[in-house]
Coordinates of C-alpha atoms in Angstrom, one line a residue:
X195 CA 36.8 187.3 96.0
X196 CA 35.7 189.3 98.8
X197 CA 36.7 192.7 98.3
X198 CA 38.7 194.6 101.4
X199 CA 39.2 198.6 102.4
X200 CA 41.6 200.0 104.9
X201 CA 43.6 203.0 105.5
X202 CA 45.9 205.0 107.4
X203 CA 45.8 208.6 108.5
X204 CA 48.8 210.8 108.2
X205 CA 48.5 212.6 111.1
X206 CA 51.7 211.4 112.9
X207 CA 54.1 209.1 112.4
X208 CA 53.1 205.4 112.1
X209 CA 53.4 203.2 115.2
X210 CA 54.0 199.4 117.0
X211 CA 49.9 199.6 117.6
X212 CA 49.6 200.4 114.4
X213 CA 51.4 197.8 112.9
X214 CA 50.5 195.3 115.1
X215 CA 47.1 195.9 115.3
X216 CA 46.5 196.6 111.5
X217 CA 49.1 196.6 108.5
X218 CA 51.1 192.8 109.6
X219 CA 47.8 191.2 108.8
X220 CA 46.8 193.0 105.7
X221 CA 50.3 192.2 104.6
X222 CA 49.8 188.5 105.9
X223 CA 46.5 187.6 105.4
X224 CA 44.0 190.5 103.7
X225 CA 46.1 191.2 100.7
X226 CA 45.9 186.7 99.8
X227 CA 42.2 186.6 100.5
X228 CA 40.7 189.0 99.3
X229 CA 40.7 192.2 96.3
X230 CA 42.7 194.2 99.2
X231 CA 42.0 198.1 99.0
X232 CA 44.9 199.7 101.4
X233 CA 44.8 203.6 101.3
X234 CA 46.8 207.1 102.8
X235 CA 43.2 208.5 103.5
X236 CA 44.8 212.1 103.7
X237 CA 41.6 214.2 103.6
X238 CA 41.5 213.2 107.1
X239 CA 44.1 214.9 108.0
X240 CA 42.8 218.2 107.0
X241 CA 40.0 218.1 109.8
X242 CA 42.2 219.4 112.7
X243 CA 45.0 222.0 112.9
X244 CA 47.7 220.8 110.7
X245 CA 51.1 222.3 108.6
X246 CA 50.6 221.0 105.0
X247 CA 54.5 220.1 104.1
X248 CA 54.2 218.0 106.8
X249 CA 51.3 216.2 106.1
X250 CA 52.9 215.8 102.6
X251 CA 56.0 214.2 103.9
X252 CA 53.4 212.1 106.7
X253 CA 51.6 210.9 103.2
X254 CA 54.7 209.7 101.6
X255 CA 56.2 207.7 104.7
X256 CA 52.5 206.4 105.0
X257 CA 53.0 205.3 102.3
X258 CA 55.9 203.6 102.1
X259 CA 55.5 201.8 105.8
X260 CA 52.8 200.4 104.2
X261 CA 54.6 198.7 101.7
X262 CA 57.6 198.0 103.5
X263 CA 55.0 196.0 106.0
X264 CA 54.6 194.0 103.6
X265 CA 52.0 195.4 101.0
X266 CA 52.8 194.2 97.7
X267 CA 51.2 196.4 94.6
X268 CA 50.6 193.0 92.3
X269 CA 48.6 191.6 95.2
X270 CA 46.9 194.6 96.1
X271 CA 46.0 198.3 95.6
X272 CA 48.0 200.6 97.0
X273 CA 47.1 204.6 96.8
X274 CA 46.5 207.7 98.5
X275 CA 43.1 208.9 98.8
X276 CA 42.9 212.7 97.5
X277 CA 44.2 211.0 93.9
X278 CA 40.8 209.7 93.9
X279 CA 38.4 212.1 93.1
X280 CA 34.9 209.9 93.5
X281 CA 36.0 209.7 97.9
X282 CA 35.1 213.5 97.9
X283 CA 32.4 213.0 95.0
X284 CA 30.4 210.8 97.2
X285 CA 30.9 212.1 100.5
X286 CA 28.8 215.2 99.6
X287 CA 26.1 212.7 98.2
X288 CA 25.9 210.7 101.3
X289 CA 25.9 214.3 104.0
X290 CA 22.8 214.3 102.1
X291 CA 21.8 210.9 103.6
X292 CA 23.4 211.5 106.9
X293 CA 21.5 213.7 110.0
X294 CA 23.2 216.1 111.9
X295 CA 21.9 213.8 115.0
X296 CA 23.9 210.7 113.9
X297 CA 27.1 213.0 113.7
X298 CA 27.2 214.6 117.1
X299 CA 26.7 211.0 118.3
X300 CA 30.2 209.9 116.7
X301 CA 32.4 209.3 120.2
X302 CA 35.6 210.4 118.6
X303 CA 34.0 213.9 117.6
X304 CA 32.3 214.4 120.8
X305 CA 35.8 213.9 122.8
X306 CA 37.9 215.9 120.5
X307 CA 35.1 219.0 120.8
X308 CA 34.9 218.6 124.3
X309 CA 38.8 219.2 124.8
X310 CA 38.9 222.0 122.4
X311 CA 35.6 223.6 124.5
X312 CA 37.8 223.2 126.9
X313 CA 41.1 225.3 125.6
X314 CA 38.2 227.9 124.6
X315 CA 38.4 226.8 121.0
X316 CA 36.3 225.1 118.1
X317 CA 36.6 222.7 115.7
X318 CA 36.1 222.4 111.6
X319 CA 33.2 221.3 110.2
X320 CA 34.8 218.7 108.8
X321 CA 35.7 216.9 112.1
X322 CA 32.0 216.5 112.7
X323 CA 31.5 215.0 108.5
X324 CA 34.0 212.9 108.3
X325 CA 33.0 210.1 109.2
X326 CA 30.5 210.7 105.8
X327 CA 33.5 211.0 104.1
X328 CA 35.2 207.5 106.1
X329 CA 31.8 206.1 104.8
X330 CA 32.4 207.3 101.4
X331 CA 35.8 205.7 101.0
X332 CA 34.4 201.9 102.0
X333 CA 31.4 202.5 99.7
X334 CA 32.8 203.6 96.6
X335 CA 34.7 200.1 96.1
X336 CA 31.8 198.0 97.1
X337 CA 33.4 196.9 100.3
X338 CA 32.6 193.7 102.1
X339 CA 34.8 193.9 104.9
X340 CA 36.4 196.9 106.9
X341 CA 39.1 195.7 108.8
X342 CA 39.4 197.8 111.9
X343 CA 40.0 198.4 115.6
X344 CA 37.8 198.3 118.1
X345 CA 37.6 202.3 118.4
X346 CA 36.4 202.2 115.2
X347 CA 33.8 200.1 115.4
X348 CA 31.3 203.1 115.6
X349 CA 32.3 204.2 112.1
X350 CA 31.4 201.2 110.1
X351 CA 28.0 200.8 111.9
X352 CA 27.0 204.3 110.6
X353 CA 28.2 203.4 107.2
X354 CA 26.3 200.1 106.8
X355 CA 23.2 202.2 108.1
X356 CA 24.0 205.1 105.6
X357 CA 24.1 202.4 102.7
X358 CA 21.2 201.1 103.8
X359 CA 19.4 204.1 104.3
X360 CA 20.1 205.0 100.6
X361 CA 19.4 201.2 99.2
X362 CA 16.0 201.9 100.7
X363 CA 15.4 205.3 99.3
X364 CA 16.8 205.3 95.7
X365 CA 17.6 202.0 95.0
X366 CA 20.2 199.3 95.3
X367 CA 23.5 200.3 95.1
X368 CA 25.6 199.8 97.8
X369 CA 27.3 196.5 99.4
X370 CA 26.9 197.2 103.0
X371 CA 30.0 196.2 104.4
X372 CA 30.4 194.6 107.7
X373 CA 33.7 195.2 110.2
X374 CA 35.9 192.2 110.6
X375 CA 38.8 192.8 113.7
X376 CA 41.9 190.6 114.1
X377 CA 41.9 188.3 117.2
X378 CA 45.2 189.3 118.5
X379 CA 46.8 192.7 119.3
X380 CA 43.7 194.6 117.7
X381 CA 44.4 197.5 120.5
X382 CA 47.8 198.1 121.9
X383 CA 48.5 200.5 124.4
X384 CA 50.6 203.3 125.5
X385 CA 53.3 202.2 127.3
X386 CA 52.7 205.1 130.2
X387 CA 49.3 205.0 130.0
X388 CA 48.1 201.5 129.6
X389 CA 44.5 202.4 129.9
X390 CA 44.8 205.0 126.8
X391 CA 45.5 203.4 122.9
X392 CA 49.1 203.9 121.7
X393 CA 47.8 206.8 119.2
X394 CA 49.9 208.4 116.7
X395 CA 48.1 211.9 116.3
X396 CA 48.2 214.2 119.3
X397 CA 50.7 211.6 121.8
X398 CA 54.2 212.4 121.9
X399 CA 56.7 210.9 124.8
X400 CA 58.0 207.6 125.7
X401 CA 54.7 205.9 125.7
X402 CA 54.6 205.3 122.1
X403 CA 56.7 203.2 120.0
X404 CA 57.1 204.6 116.4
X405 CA 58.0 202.2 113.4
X406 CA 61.0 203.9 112.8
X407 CA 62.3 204.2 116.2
X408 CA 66.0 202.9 116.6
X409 CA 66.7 199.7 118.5
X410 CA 68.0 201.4 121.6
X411 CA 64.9 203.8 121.3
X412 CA 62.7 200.8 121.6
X413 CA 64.3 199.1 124.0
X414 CA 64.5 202.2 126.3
X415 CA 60.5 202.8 126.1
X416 CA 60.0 199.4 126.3
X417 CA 61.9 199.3 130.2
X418 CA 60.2 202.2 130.9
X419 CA 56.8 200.6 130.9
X420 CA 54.5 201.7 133.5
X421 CA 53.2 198.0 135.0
X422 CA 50.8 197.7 137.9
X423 CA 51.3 197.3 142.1
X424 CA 52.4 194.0 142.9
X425 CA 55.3 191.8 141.9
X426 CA 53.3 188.8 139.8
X427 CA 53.3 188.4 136.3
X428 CA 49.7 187.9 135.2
X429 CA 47.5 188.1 132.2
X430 CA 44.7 190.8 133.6
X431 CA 43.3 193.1 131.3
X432 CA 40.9 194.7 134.2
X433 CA 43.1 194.9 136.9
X434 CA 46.5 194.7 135.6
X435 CA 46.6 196.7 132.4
X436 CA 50.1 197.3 132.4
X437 CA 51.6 194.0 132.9
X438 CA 48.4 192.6 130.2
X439 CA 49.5 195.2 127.5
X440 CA 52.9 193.9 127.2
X441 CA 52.1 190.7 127.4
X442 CA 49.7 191.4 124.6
X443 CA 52.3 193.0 122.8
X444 CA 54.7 190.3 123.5
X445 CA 52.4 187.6 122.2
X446 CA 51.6 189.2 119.0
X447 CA 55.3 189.8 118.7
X448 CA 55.9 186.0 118.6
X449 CA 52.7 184.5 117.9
X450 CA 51.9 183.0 122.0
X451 CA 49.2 183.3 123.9
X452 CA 49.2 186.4 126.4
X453 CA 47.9 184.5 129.6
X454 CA 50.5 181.8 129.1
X455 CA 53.4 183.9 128.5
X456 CA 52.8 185.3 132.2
X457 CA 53.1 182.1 133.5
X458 CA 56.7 181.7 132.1
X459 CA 57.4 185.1 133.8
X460 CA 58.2 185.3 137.4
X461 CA 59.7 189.5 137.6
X462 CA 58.7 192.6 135.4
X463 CA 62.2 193.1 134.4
X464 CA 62.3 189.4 132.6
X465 CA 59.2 190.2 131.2
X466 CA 60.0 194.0 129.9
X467 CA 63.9 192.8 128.4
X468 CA 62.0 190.2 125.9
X469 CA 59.2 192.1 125.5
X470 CA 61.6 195.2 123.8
X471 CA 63.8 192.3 122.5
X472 CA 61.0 190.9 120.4
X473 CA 59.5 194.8 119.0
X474 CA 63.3 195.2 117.6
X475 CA 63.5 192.4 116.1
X476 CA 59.5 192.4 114.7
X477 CA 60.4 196.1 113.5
X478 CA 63.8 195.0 111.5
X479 CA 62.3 193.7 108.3
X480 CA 60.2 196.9 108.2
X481 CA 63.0 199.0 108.7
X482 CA 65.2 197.5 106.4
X483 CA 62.9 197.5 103.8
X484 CA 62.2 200.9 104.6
X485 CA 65.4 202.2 103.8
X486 CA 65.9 200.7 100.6
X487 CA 62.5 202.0 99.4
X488 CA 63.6 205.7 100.5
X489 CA 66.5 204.8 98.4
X490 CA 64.5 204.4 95.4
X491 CA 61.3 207.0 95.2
X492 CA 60.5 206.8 91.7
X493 CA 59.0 203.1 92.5
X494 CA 56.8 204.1 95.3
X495 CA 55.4 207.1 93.0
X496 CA 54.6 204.2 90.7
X497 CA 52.9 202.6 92.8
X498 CA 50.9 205.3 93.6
X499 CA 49.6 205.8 90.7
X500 CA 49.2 202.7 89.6
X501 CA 47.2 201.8 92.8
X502 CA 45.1 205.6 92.0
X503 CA 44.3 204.5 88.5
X504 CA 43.4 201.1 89.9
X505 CA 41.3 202.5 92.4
X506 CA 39.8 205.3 90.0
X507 CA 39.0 202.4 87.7
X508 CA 36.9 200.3 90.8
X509 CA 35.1 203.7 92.3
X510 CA 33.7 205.6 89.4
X511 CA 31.2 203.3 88.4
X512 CA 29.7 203.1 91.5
X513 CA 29.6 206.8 92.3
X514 CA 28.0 207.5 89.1
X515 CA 25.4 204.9 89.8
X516 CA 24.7 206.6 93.5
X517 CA 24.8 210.0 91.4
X518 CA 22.0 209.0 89.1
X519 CA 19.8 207.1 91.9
X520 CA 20.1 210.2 93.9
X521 CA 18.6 212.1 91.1
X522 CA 21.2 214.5 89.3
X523 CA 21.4 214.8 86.2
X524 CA 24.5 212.9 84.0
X525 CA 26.7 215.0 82.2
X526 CA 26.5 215.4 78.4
X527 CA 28.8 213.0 76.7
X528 CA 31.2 214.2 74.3
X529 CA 30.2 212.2 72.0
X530 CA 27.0 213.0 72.2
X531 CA 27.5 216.9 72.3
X532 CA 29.6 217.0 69.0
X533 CA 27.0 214.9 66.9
X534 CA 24.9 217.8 68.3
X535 CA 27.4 220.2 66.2

């Protein structure tokens, strides 16, 4: 089987684009098809300004989304990244594959330092390495496919050339893995800002629909969509990107097709009331499921480290290969070292 990495970042709390554009098919299709990979990737979150109990608490309900989406621990591997000692082991092997040109060229880093230049601040050093460290976590499991959106596209082309690069230079070792990106939804938008992604890290406000939002939360948002001049409804990502992101949403919602859901649509108001309908009633599952596994934490710390060990199991074997092919020097075995005694 092919084998599959993904994660989430706990930097905020989980939303409609990222459910719909991510965790519905690794619950549907990924975790059936492949040896599925599905990790809290919370060293992330430590590369901007950030309150540790919450990222703890972000970490948990991360967590258990994901498996209330649908994850199931006997299909796949469920964990949290810092229980995994070989991400970090490796990222520091592959900075020393990596050039400070390729990093400044990351478009995610060169917006984020550009708006803190502008408040007259700076950024960590780890904003501008970790997409080493992203890298890290596909290479350690010998990753064939990265399942991703479309913003982060850039970040699996500079792993597959950092695996490369070392292949070439000290030997094979890594799969290089290639981005795959589902076909329907891969990019939903903010509801007031259809131009901008419906992000969960620095967005707050009525644009975004969060997975645990209350039905008459959604619904509210949902109404208050900003659409486009005019009184058609039409499929136009270009020129209409309003009325084409909840028709996008609307489609992905109930499996259609975006341009021929317009068609049945003659007023925005039709369109917004079954758009909103359809996110409650995609969201119920998940929310139901939700609440019975906050009922019961003792199973989603199994999980975890079930999914950690798993994980551990996979990575270490591959790290300690890229540690010898770099050239350091394997540690003494025990065994070893007392028929020395």
């Amino acid at each position: 089987m092919k084998r599959v990495f993904s994660g989430v970042k706990p930097t905020g709390h989980l939303t409609l684009g990222n459910y719909l554009g991510a965790m519905r098919q690794w619950a549907a299709v990924d975790q059936h098809r492949a040896d599925a990979l599905f990790c809290v990737v919370d060293l992330h979150a430590l590369t901007v300004d950030h309150d540790p109990g919450r990222v703890r608490r972000l970490s948990r309900q991360s967590a258990t989304l994901l498996l209330a989406a649908g994850l199931d621990p006997e299909l796949c591997t469920v964990f949290v990244q810092s229980h995994v000692d070989e991400h970090a082991r490796l990222s520091y092997v592959l900075e020393c594959v990596a050039t400070d040109g390729e990093m400044r060229r990351m478009i995610q880093y060169r917006e984020k330092a550009a708006r803190e230049r502008e408040r007259g601040g700076s950024v960590r050093l780890s904003l501008l390495t970790y997409p080493v460290l992203m890298a890290a976590d596909i290479l350690a499991y010998g990753t064939d496919e990265v399942p991703v959106g479309d913003d982060q596209a850039q970040h699996v082309e500079l792993t597959r050339d950092l695996a490369v690069r070392f292949n070439q230079r000290y030997g094979q070792t890594f799969v290089v893995p290639r981005a795959t990106h589902p076909t329907v939804a891969a990019r939903v938008m903010n509801l007031q800002d259809p131009t901008s992604k419906m992000g969960k890290s620095e967005d707050v406000g009525p644009g975004i629909v969060y997975l645990l939002d209350e039905p008459d939360t959604v619904r509210k948002k949902v109404m208050r969509a900003v659409t486009d001049s005019g009184r058609d409804v039409a499929y136009d990502r270009e020129q209409r990107p309003g009325v084409a992101n909840l028709l996008e949403i609307l489609a992905a919602c109930t499996e259609g097709d975006p341009r021929a859901l317009g068609e049945a649509y003659d007023s925005y108001g039709a369109l917004k009331k079954d758009t909103a309908e359809a996110v409650v009633e995609t969201l119920r599952p998940l929310q139901a499921r939700h609440k019975e596994l906050c009922a019961d934490p003792a199973y989603v710390e199994g999980v975890l480290r079930g999914g950690a060990e798993r994980a551990r199991a996979m990575a270490r074997p591959v790290v300690d290969a890229a540690y010898r092919a770099i050239g350091l020097l394997p540690p003494v075995s025990e065994v070893v070292v007392k028929a020395a005694r």
